[in-house]
Short mmCIF file of C-alpha atoms in Angstrom, two decimals:
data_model
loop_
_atom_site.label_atom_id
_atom_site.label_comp_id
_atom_site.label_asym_id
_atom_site.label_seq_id
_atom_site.Cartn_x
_atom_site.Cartn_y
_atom_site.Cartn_z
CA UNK X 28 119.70 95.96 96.14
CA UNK X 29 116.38 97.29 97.76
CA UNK X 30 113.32 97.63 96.00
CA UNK X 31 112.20 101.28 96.67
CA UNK X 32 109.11 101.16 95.65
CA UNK X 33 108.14 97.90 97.98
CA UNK X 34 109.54 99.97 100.80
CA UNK X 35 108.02 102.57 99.99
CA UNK X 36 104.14 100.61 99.81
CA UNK X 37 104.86 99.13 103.79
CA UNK X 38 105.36 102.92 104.99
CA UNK X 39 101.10 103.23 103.63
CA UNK X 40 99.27 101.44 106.26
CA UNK X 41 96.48 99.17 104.84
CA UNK X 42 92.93 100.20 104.50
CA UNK X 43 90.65 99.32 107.77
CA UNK X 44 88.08 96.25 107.76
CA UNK X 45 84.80 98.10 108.34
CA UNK X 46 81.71 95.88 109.69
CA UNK X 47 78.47 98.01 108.77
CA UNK X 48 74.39 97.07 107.92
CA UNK X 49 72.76 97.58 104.75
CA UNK X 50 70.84 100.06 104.71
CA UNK X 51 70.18 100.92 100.76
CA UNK X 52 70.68 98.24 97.97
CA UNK X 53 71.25 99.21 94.55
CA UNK X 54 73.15 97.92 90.87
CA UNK X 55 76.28 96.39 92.32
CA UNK X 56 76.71 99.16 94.87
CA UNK X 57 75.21 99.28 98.60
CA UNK X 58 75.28 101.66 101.18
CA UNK X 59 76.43 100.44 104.67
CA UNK X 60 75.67 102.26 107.46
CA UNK X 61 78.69 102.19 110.13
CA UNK X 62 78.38 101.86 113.76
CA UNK X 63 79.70 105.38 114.55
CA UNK X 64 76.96 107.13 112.20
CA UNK X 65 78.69 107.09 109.17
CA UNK X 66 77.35 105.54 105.25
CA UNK X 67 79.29 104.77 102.53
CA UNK X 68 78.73 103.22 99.43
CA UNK X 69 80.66 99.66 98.71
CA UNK X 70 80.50 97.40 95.67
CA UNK X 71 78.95 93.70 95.59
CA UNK X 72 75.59 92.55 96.65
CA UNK X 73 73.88 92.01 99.55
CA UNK X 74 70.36 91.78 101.49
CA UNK X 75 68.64 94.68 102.92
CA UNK X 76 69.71 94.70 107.07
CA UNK X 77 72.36 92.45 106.40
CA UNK X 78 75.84 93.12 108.45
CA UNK X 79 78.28 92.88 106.29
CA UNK X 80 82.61 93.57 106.28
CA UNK X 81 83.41 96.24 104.27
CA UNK X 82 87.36 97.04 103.37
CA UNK X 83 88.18 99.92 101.01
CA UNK X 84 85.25 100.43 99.33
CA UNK X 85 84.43 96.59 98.30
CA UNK X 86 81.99 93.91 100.40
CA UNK X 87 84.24 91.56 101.32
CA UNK X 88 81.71 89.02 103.35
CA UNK X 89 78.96 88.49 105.73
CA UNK X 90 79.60 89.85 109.27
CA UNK X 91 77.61 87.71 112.37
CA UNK X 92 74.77 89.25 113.59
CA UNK X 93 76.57 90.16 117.13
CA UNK X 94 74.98 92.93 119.57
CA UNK X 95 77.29 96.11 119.24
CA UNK X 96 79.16 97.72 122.11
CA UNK X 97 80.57 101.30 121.29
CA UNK X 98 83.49 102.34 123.74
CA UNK X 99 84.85 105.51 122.87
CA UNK X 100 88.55 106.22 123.71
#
């Protein structure tokens, strides 16, 4: 027997990993500014200008401080 519910969690795709800067630091929560021109908020802690990887709403490390080429599709 299949579990349903299992199946049913694979047809979801999983959130994107996000690489951003810090822009804003506040209580537990920052706001990362995204290469495209978007900001969202994220929990954990980091340094002011710091790049950082950002995956459904949570820091989840330090990015390297790479340059950034944009190529739109």
């Amino acid at each position: 027997m299949h579990n349903i519910y299992e199946q049913f969690r694979q047809l979801i795709p999983a959130p994107p990993l996000q690489a951003g800067t810090v822009i804003d630091v506040g209580s537990g929560v920052v706001t990362v500014a995204l290469p495209g021109g978007g900001r969202i908020k994220a929990r954990g802690s980091a340094a002011l200008g710091q790049k950082v990887f950002v995956r459904d709403d949570a820091i989840e490390g330090i990015a390297p401080s790479l340059t950034l080429e944009i190529i739109e599709i």
